[in-house]
Tab-separated table of C-alpha atoms in Angstrom:
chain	number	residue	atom	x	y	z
V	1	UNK	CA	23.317	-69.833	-22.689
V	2	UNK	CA	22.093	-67.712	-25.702
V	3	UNK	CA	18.007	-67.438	-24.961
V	4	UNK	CA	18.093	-64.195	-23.722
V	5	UNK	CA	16.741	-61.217	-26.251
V	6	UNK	CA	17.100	-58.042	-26.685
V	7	UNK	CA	13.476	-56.747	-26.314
V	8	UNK	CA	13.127	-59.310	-23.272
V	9	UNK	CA	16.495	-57.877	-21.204
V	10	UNK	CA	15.093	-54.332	-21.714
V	11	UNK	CA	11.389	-55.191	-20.953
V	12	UNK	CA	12.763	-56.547	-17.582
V	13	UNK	CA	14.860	-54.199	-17.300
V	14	UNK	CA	12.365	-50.911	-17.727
V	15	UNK	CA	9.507	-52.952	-15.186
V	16	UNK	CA	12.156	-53.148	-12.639
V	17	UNK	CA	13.400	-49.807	-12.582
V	18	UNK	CA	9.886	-48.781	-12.877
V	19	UNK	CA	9.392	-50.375	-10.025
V	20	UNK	CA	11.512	-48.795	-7.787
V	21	UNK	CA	12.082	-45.667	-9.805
V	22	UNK	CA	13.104	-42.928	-7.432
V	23	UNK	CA	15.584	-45.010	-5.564
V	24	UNK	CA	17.725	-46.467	-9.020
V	25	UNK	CA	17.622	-42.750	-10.455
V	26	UNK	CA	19.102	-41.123	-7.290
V	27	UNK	CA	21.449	-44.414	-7.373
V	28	UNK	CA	22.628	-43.724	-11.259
V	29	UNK	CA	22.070	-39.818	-10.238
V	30	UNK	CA	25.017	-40.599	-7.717
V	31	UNK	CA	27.199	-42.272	-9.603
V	32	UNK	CA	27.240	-40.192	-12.622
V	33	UNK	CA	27.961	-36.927	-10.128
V	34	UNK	CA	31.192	-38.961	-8.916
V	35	UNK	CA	32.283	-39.721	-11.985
V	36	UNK	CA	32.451	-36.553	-13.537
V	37	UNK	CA	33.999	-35.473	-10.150
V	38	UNK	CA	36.846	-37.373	-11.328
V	39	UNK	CA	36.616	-35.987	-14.705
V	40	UNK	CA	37.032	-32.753	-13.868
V	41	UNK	CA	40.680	-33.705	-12.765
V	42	UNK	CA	41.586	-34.568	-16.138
V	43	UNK	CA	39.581	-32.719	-18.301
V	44	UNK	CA	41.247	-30.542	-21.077
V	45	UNK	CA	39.166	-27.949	-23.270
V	46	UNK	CA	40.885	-27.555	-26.438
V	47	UNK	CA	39.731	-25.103	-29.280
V	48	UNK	CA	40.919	-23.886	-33.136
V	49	UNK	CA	42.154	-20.702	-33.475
V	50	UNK	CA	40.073	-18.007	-34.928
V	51	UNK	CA	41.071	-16.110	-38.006
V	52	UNK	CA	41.303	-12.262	-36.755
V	53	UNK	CA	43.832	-10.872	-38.760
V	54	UNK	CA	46.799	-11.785	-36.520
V	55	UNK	CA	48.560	-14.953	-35.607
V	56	UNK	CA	48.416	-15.995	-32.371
V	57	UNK	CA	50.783	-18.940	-32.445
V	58	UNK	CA	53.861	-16.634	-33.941
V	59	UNK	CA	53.069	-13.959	-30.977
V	60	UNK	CA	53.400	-16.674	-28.363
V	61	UNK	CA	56.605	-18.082	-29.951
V	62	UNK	CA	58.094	-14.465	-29.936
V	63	UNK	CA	57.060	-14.284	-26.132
V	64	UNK	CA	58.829	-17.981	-25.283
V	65	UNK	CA	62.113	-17.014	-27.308
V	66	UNK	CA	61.939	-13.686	-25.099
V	67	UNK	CA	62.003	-16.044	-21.881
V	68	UNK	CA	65.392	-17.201	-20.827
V	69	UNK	CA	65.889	-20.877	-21.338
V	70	UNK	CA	66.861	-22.097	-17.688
V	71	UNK	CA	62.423	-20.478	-17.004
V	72	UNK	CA	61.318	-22.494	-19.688
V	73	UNK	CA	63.200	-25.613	-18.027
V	74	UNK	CA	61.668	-24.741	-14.988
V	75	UNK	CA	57.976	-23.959	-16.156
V	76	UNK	CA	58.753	-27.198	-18.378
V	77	UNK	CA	59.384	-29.148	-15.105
V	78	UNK	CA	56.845	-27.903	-12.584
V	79	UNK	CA	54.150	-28.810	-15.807
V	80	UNK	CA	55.214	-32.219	-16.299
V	81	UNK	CA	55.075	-32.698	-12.449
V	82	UNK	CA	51.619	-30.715	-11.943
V	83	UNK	CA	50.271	-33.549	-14.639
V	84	UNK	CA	51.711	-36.644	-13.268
V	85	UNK	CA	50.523	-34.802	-9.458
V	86	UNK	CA	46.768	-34.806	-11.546
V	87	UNK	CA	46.717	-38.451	-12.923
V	88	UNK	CA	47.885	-40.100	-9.619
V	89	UNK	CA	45.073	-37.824	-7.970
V	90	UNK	CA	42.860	-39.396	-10.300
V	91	UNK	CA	44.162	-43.013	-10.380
V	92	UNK	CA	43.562	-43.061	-6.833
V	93	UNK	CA	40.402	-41.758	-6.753
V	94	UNK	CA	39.304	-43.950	-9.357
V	95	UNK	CA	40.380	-47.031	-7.814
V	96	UNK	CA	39.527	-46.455	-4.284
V	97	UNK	CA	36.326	-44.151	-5.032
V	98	UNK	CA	34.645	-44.970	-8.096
V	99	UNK	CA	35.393	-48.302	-8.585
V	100	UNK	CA	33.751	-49.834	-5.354
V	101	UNK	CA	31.257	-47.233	-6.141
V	102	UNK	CA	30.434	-48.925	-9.401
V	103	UNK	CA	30.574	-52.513	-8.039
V	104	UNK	CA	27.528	-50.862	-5.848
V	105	UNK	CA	25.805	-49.463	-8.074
V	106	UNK	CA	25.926	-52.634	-9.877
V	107	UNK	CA	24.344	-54.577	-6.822
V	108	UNK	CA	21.866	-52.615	-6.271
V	109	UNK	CA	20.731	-53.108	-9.882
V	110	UNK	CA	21.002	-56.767	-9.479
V	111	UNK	CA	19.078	-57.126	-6.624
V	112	UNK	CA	16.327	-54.931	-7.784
V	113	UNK	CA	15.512	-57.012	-10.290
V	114	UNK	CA	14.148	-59.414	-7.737
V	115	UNK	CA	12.685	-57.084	-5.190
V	116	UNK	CA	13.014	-53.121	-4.329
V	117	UNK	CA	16.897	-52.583	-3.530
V	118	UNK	CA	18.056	-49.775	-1.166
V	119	UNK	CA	20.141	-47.204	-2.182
V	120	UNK	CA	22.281	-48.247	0.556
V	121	UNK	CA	23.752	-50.763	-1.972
V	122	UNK	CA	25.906	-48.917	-3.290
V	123	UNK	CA	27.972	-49.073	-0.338
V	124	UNK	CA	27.877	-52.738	-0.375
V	125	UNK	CA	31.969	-52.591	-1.461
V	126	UNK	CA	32.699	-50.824	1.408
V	127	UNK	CA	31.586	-52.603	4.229
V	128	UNK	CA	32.424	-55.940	2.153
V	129	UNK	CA	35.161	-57.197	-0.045
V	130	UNK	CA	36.218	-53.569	-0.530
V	131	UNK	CA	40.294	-54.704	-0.636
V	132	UNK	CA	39.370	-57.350	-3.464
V	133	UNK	CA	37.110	-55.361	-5.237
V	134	UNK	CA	39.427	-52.335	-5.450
V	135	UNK	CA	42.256	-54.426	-6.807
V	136	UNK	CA	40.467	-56.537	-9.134
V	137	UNK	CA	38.705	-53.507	-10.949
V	138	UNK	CA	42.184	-51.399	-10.694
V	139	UNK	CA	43.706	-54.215	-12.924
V	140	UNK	CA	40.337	-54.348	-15.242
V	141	UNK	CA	40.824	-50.813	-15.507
V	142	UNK	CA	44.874	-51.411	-16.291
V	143	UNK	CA	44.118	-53.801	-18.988
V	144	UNK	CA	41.540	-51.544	-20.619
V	145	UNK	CA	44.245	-48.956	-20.901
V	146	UNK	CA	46.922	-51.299	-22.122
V	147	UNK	CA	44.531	-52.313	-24.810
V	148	UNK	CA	43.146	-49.182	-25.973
V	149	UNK	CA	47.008	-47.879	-26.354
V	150	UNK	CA	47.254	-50.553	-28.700
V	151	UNK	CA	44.089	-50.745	-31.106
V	152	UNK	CA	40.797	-49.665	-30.721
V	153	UNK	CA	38.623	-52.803	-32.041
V	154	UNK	CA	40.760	-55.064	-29.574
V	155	UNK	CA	39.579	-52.487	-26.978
V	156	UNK	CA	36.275	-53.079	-27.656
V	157	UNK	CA	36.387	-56.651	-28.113
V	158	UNK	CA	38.074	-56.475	-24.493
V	159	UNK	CA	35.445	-53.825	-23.242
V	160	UNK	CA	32.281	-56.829	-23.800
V	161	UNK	CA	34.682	-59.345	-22.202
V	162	UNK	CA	35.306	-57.796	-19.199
V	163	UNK	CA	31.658	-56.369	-18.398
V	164	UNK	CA	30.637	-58.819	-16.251
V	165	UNK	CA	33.227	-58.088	-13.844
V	166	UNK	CA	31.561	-55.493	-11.834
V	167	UNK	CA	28.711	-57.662	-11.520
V	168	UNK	CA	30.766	-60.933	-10.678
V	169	UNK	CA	32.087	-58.125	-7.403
V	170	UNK	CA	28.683	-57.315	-6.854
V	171	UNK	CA	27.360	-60.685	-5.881
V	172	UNK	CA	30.699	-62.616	-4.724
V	173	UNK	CA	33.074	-59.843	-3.600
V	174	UNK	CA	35.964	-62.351	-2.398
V	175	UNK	CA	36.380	-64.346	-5.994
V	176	UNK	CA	39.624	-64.173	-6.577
V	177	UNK	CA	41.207	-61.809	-9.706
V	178	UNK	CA	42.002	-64.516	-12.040
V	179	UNK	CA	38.196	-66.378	-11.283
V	180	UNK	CA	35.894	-63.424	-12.308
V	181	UNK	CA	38.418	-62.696	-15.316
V	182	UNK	CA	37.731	-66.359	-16.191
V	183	UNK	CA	33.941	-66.336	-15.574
V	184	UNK	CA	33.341	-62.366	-17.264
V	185	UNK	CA	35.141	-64.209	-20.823
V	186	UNK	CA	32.828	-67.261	-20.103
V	187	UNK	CA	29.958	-65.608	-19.879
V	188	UNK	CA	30.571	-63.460	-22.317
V	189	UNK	CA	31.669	-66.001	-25.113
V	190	UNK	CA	29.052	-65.731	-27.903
V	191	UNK	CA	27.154	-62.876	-26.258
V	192	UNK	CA	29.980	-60.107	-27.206
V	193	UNK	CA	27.684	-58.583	-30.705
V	194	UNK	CA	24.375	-59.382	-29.250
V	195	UNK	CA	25.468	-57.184	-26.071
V	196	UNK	CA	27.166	-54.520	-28.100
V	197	UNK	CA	23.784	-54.780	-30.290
V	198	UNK	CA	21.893	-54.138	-27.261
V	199	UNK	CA	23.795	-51.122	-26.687
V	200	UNK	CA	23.353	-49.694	-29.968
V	201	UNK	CA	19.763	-50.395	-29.101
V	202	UNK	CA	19.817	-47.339	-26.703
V	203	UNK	CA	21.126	-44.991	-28.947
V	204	UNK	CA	18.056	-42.771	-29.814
V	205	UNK	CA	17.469	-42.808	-25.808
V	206	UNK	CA	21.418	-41.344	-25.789
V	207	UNK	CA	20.296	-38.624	-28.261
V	208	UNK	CA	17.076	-37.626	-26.536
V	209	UNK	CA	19.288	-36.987	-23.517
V	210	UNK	CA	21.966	-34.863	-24.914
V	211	UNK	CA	19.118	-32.854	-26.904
V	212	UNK	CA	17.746	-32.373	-23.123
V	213	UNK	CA	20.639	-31.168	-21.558
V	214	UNK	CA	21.120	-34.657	-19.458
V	215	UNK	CA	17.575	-34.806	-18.033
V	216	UNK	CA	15.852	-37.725	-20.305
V	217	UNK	CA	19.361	-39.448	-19.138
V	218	UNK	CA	18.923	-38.843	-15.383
V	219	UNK	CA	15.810	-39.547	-14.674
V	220	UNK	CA	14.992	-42.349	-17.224
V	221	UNK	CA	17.760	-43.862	-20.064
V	222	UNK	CA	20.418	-44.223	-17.310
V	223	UNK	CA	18.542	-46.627	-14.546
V	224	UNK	CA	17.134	-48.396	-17.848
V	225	UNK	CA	20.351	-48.630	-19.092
V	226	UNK	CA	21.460	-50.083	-15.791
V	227	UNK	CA	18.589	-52.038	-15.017
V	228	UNK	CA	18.879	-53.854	-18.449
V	229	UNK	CA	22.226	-54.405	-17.760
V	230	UNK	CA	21.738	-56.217	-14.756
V	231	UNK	CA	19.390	-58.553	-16.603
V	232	UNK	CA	22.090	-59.103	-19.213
V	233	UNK	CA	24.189	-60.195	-16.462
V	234	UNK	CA	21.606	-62.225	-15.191
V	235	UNK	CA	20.745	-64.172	-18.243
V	236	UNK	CA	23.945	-65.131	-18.852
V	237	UNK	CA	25.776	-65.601	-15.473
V	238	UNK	CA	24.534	-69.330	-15.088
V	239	UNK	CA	27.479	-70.083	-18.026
V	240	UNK	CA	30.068	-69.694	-15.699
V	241	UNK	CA	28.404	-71.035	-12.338
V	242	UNK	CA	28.321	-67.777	-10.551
């Protein structure tokens, strides 16, 4: 079904959040704080090398062909094993933290949409379905990656086709893997550009926020965001009988 709009998902989307406003900003307040929790695991600052009048990169060479080789091995080796020790950490957490976290988050949009949620949503995967949920978004997130290693545009294509999955958790958290695969592509068949047009559709909101330090975002464009969200789902979830 292709009669939803653009103005009309956000319209719904802003009244509802409106509605409840305190309770879906401390819910996307939450989930944003966990995320970049995770983050933090991974994250790498990188920076270019100033022009001082010496060469920074030679020095350093000098100092690792002044370290005997069997070191270097060993430095080389507790590295490699220090990263993998960091992305497991953060696979893990990931799957069994953030993950059921989203499919939460995502409920408690959904239901708000028809009446004030609780924040107590968000633990919805927890109590229920969390075993399904966990592996079905571990191998949504497993996909992603196996997609964006190969080309961007199929990532993205892949990206609007799975959306719907978190949702599909939210509201039925025992369909199977292969089901809310199925039903995310179904409902998302035709809506792909119109969704990734509603996106774009945010963008000034985006810039507002990083002009003010993250504080437009957390306290309005991100429950929006959500909230509108959650009426994209809804508009188009009757494609696929949910």
């Amino acid at each position: 079904m292709n009669n939803w709009t653009i103005g009309g998902l956000k319209a719904q989307g802003k009244g509802r959040f409106k509605a409840n406003y305190w309770k879906a900003v401390l819910v996307g307040l939450v989930a944003s704080i966990v995320n970049l929790g995770v983050a933090g695991f991974t994250g790498v600052t990188s920076g270019g090398e100033v022009s001082t009048g010496f060469q920074p990169g030679a020095r350093i060479r000098e100092m690792a062909l002044a370290v005997p080789k069997e070191l270097l091995a060993a430095l080389l080796v507790v590295a490699v094993l220090a990263l993998i020790t960091v992305l497991v950490i953060a696979i893990f957490l990931r799957a069994l933290l953030i993950n059921p976290l989203e499919i939460g988050c995502k409920r408690f949009y959904l239901r708000n949409l028809i009446e004030d949620a609780d924040v107590k949503e968000i633990c919805y995967t927890y109590d229920r379905g969390y075993k399904n949920g966990v592996t079905v978004l571990f191998y949504r997130d497993l996909y992603m990656i196996g997609w964006i290693l190969l080309l961007v545009i199929p990532a993205v294509f892949k990206y609007y086709e799975y959306r719907m999955i978190p949702f599909i958790m939210a509201e039925k958290p025992d369909t199977p893997k292969e089901q809310a695969f199925a039903m995310s592509k179904e409902m998302m068949r035709g809506n792909k550009w119109r969704a990734f047009l509603l996106d774009l559709s945010f963008i000034l909101w985006d810039i507002l926020g990083v002009v003010t330090f993250g504080l437009v975002g957390i306290f309005y464009v991100t429950p929006y965001k959500n909230s509108t969200d959650a009426a994209l789902y809804q508009a188009v979830r009757l494609r696929a009988s949910v």
